[in-house]
Amino acid sequence: LHLPGCDLQNLPVSLSRSNFTSLLVLDLAYNHFEVNSSIPQWLYNISNLVELDLSYCGMKDRLFHIAWGDFCNFQKLALSGNEIGGEISEVVEGLSACNNSSIEELHLGLSQLVGRLPDSLGDLKNLKSLHLYYNSLSGPIPASIERLLNLEELDLSYSMMNGSIPEGLGKLTKLAFLELCENLWEGVLSEYHFQGLTKLEDFSISSSNKTFLFNVSSDWVPPFSLTNIRIMNCPLGLRFPAWLRTQNQLSNIVLTDAAISDPIPSWIWKMSPQIQWLDLSNNEIGGILPGPLEFFPRTWVDLSLNRLDGQLPLWSNVSYLILDDNFLS
């Protein structure tokens, strides 16, 4: 039953009859249920469900009372964008209690969840997609994550996590999407964290903890080819990262507040026809901007809060050009 985005406004709290033994997929995402609607109990009685998607429905509930171990057939559980609350450990430990957990997609972003990710996360060995963005979690990424060898997407952004990032992340050879921005990471992120990530395409990281370092060797050659990179509030060193030169498929480049003082290298400008978003703001970048360049249509360029000088550039296809707090004329 697929009814996403149908402007439904009411989900019955109780049903006089609910024989859904053949129902495998229930998708009610992006509807507009009444404010403070709870997830009805009869939904939890459909133990044969393979997929349940109630994303962004305005539900308000708590997950404390749910016996997640009864849902061993789940392949997809999506409750993002609801005020469901509860401990993330209860959900993960409940699902991992299944002898052979089949869960592949666990989407609980923007859900007011709290607590630490438990070591039992590594028992969800079929997991391909884990989205926990915009929650109030704590603690580090558990080392057991290295056992999620099928993982393709990991989004822990804006989740208030802290602690170090385990090097075992580099064992996730299928990982293509890695979002770690806006947390309180500690320690160092090095090339060992990326050594097996040959399929990585989208990567972001930032930390409100100023002691966190992104530290790779000067001759490092990444195993991946990124299309999007966002590194924010992480010192990269005075020189422009040399390893970025190997990333010739980039369309979005964000390196803000990264303590870079080098001029922008010529190989960045050679990629201008494919660049859609370039943000190098809040560094100490000097030098003179190049003359006429052609960017991808409707490109966003932010080079503010640097030490650039020379004349204002004339670049075609740039829709947003931010150059304040420089020495341009």
PDB file of C-alpha atoms in Angstrom, residues 142-276:
ATOM      1  CA  PRO A 142      30.945   2.259  17.966  1.00  0.00           C
ATOM      2  CA  ALA A 143      33.913   0.264  16.691  1.00  0.00           C
ATOM      3  CA  SER A 144      31.479  -2.493  15.699  1.00  0.00           C
ATOM      4  CA  ILE A 145      30.447  -0.412  12.689  1.00  0.00           C
ATOM      5  CA  GLU A 146      33.296  -2.091  10.795  1.00  0.00           C
ATOM      6  CA  ARG A 147      31.097  -5.204  10.599  1.00  0.00           C
ATOM      7  CA  LEU A 148      28.460  -3.433   8.465  1.00  0.00           C
ATOM      8  CA  LEU A 149      30.119  -4.529   5.241  1.00  0.00           C
ATOM      9  CA  ASN A 150      26.977  -3.850   3.141  1.00  0.00           C
ATOM     10  CA  LEU A 151      26.629  -0.242   4.298  1.00  0.00           C
ATOM     11  CA  GLU A 152      26.277   2.242   1.417  1.00  0.00           C
ATOM     12  CA  GLU A 153      24.922   5.344   3.194  1.00  0.00           C
ATOM     13  CA  LEU A 154      25.808   6.694   6.653  1.00  0.00           C
ATOM     14  CA  ASP A 155      24.384  10.033   7.762  1.00  0.00           C
ATOM     15  CA  LEU A 156      25.180  11.105  11.332  1.00  0.00           C
ATOM     16  CA  SER A 157      25.202  14.843  10.636  1.00  0.00           C
ATOM     17  CA  TYR A 158      23.872  17.341  13.195  1.00  0.00           C
ATOM     18  CA  SER A 159      23.521  14.624  15.843  1.00  0.00           C
ATOM     19  CA  MET A 160      25.700  16.051  18.661  1.00  0.00           C
ATOM     20  CA  MET A 161      27.920  12.958  18.729  1.00  0.00           C
ATOM     21  CA  ASN A 162      31.382  13.156  20.291  1.00  0.00           C
ATOM     22  CA  GLY A 163      34.471  11.032  20.713  1.00  0.00           C
ATOM     23  CA  SER A 164      36.778   9.630  18.066  1.00  0.00           C
ATOM     24  CA  ILE A 165      35.906   8.177  14.686  1.00  0.00           C
ATOM     25  CA  PRO A 166      37.007   4.510  14.441  1.00  0.00           C
ATOM     26  CA  GLU A 167      39.526   3.565  11.753  1.00  0.00           C
ATOM     27  CA  GLY A 168      37.347   0.526  11.059  1.00  0.00           C
ATOM     28  CA  LEU A 169      35.211   2.864   8.957  1.00  0.00           C
ATOM     29  CA  GLY A 170      37.775   2.212   6.229  1.00  0.00           C
ATOM     30  CA  LYS A 171      36.606  -1.399   5.972  1.00  0.00           C
ATOM     31  CA  LEU A 172      33.203  -0.407   4.572  1.00  0.00           C
ATOM     32  CA  THR A 173      34.102  -0.966   0.937  1.00  0.00           C
ATOM     33  CA  LYS A 174      30.551  -0.310  -0.355  1.00  0.00           C
ATOM     34  CA  LEU A 175      30.161   3.072   1.380  1.00  0.00           C
ATOM     35  CA  ALA A 176      29.259   5.824  -1.114  1.00  0.00           C
ATOM     36  CA  PHE A 177      27.631   8.468   1.101  1.00  0.00           C
ATOM     37  CA  LEU A 178      29.289   9.575   4.373  1.00  0.00           C
ATOM     38  CA  GLU A 179      27.892  12.577   6.270  1.00  0.00           C
ATOM     39  CA  LEU A 180      29.585  13.417   9.598  1.00  0.00           C
ATOM     40  CA  CYS A 181      29.252  17.206   9.780  1.00  0.00           C
ATOM     41  CA  GLU A 182      28.209  19.300  12.796  1.00  0.00           C
ATOM     42  CA  ASN A 183      29.214  17.030  15.655  1.00  0.00           C
ATOM     43  CA  LEU A 184      31.798  17.244  18.443  1.00  0.00           C
ATOM     44  CA  TRP A 185      34.392  14.858  17.073  1.00  0.00           C
ATOM     45  CA  GLU A 186      37.712  14.403  18.860  1.00  0.00           C
ATOM     46  CA  GLY A 187      41.097  13.095  17.805  1.00  0.00           C
ATOM     47  CA  VAL A 188      42.362  12.753  14.239  1.00  0.00           C
ATOM     48  CA  LEU A 189      40.882  11.719  10.919  1.00  0.00           C
ATOM     49  CA  SER A 190      43.647  10.177   8.798  1.00  0.00           C
ATOM     50  CA  GLU A 191      44.072   8.264   5.540  1.00  0.00           C
ATOM     51  CA  TYR A 192      43.567   5.016   7.475  1.00  0.00           C
ATOM     52  CA  HIS A 193      39.905   5.936   7.910  1.00  0.00           C
ATOM     53  CA  PHE A 194      39.515   5.929   4.116  1.00  0.00           C
ATOM     54  CA  GLN A 195      41.781   3.093   3.023  1.00  0.00           C
ATOM     55  CA  GLY A 196      39.008   0.801   1.713  1.00  0.00           C
ATOM     56  CA  LEU A 197      36.426   3.393   0.652  1.00  0.00           C
ATOM     57  CA  THR A 198      36.844   2.909  -3.095  1.00  0.00           C
ATOM     58  CA  LYS A 199      33.192   3.758  -3.861  1.00  0.00           C
ATOM     59  CA  LEU A 200      32.914   6.929  -1.758  1.00  0.00           C
ATOM     60  CA  GLU A 201      31.276   9.760  -3.739  1.00  0.00           C
ATOM     61  CA  ASP A 202      29.853  12.153  -1.157  1.00  0.00           C
ATOM     62  CA  PHE A 203      31.770  13.111   2.006  1.00  0.00           C
ATOM     63  CA  SER A 204      31.215  15.786   4.631  1.00  0.00           C
ATOM     64  CA  ILE A 205      32.691  16.421   8.064  1.00  0.00           C
ATOM     65  CA  SER A 206      32.923  19.225  10.596  1.00  0.00           C
ATOM     66  CA  SER A 207      33.461  19.474  14.314  1.00  0.00           C
ATOM     67  CA  SER A 208      32.681  22.093  16.908  1.00  0.00           C
ATOM     68  CA  ASN A 209      35.658  20.730  18.834  1.00  0.00           C
ATOM     69  CA  LYS A 210      38.642  22.790  17.674  1.00  0.00           C
ATOM     70  CA  THR A 211      41.108  20.046  18.688  1.00  0.00           C
ATOM     71  CA  PHE A 212      39.796  17.727  15.974  1.00  0.00           C
ATOM     72  CA  LEU A 213      42.228  17.403  13.040  1.00  0.00           C
ATOM     73  CA  PHE A 214      41.934  16.193   9.464  1.00  0.00           C
ATOM     74  CA  ASN A 215      45.475  14.953   9.013  1.00  0.00           C
ATOM     75  CA  VAL A 216      46.646  13.021   5.955  1.00  0.00           C
ATOM     76  CA  SER A 217      50.149  12.711   4.505  1.00  0.00           C
ATOM     77  CA  SER A 218      51.211  15.139   1.770  1.00  0.00           C
ATOM     78  CA  ASP A 219      51.619  12.347  -0.791  1.00  0.00           C
ATOM     79  CA  TRP A 220      48.340  10.595  -0.018  1.00  0.00           C
ATOM     80  CA  VAL A 221      46.395   9.350  -3.045  1.00  0.00           C
ATOM     81  CA  PRO A 222      42.762   8.620  -2.054  1.00  0.00           C
ATOM     82  CA  PRO A 223      41.186   5.365  -3.235  1.00  0.00           C
ATOM     83  CA  PHE A 224      37.929   7.147  -4.117  1.00  0.00           C
ATOM     84  CA  SER A 225      36.668   9.680  -6.661  1.00  0.00           C
ATOM     85  CA  LEU A 226      34.352  12.213  -4.996  1.00  0.00           C
ATOM     86  CA  THR A 227      31.644  14.326  -6.577  1.00  0.00           C
ATOM     87  CA  ASN A 228      30.870  16.268  -3.377  1.00  0.00           C
ATOM     88  CA  ILE A 229      33.190  17.229  -0.524  1.00  0.00           C
ATOM     89  CA  ARG A 230      32.451  19.422   2.500  1.00  0.00           C
ATOM     90  CA  ILE A 231      35.104  19.908   5.193  1.00  0.00           C
ATOM     91  CA  MET A 232      34.227  22.628   7.690  1.00  0.00           C
ATOM     92  CA  ASN A 233      35.800  23.777  10.960  1.00  0.00           C
ATOM     93  CA  CYS A 234      38.634  21.262  10.559  1.00  0.00           C
ATOM     94  CA  PRO A 235      42.215  22.573  10.138  1.00  0.00           C
ATOM     95  CA  LEU A 236      43.706  21.166   6.932  1.00  0.00           C
ATOM     96  CA  GLY A 237      47.070  22.932   7.192  1.00  0.00           C
ATOM     97  CA  LEU A 238      48.391  26.056   5.513  1.00  0.00           C
ATOM     98  CA  ARG A 239      48.707  24.445   2.087  1.00  0.00           C
ATOM     99  CA  PHE A 240      45.800  23.665  -0.193  1.00  0.00           C
ATOM    100  CA  PRO A 241      45.151  19.883   0.164  1.00  0.00           C
ATOM    101  CA  ALA A 242      47.291  18.277  -2.563  1.00  0.00           C
ATOM    102  CA  TRP A 243      45.198  15.088  -2.577  1.00  0.00           C
ATOM    103  CA  LEU A 244      42.202  17.025  -3.879  1.00  0.00           C
ATOM    104  CA  ARG A 245      43.981  17.278  -7.221  1.00  0.00           C
ATOM    105  CA  THR A 246      43.204  13.596  -7.794  1.00  0.00           C
ATOM    106  CA  GLN A 247      39.465  14.276  -7.446  1.00  0.00           C
ATOM    107  CA  ASN A 248      38.613  15.286 -11.010  1.00  0.00           C
ATOM    108  CA  GLN A 249      34.851  14.552 -10.763  1.00  0.00           C
ATOM    109  CA  LEU A 250      34.078  17.198  -8.135  1.00  0.00           C
ATOM    110  CA  SER A 251      31.006  19.393  -8.586  1.00  0.00           C
ATOM    111  CA  ASN A 252      30.600  20.667  -4.993  1.00  0.00           C
ATOM    112  CA  ILE A 253      33.692  21.839  -3.063  1.00  0.00           C
ATOM    113  CA  VAL A 254      33.304  23.269   0.446  1.00  0.00           C
ATOM    114  CA  LEU A 255      36.450  23.918   2.508  1.00  0.00           C
ATOM    115  CA  THR A 256      35.485  26.543   5.078  1.00  0.00           C
ATOM    116  CA  ASP A 257      37.291  27.620   8.243  1.00  0.00           C
ATOM    117  CA  ALA A 258      40.088  25.188   7.375  1.00  0.00           C
ATOM    118  CA  ALA A 259      43.128  27.442   8.074  1.00  0.00           C
ATOM    119  CA  ILE A 260      44.246  27.425   4.411  1.00  0.00           C
ATOM    120  CA  SER A 261      46.538  30.299   3.438  1.00  0.00           C
ATOM    121  CA  ASP A 262      47.716  29.085   0.000  1.00  0.00           C
ATOM    122  CA  PRO A 263      46.473  30.749  -3.181  1.00  0.00           C
ATOM    123  CA  ILE A 264      43.730  28.788  -4.944  1.00  0.00           C
ATOM    124  CA  PRO A 265      45.584  26.387  -7.277  1.00  0.00           C
ATOM    125  CA  SER A 266      45.075  26.503 -11.052  1.00  0.00           C
ATOM    126  CA  TRP A 267      43.693  22.949 -11.159  1.00  0.00           C
ATOM    127  CA  ILE A 268      40.655  24.121  -9.197  1.00  0.00           C
ATOM    128  CA  TRP A 269      39.865  26.712 -11.844  1.00  0.00           C
ATOM    129  CA  LYS A 270      40.282  24.144 -14.630  1.00  0.00           C
ATOM    130  CA  MET A 271      37.301  22.302 -13.137  1.00  0.00           C
ATOM    131  CA  SER A 272      35.085  25.401 -13.255  1.00  0.00           C
ATOM    132  CA  PRO A 273      32.755  24.113 -16.046  1.00  0.00           C
ATOM    133  CA  GLN A 274      31.653  21.247 -13.761  1.00  0.00           C
ATOM    134  CA  ILE A 275      31.613  23.134 -10.439  1.00  0.00           C
ATOM    135  CA  GLN A 276      28.134  23.918  -9.089  1.00  0.00           C
TER     136      GLN A 276
END
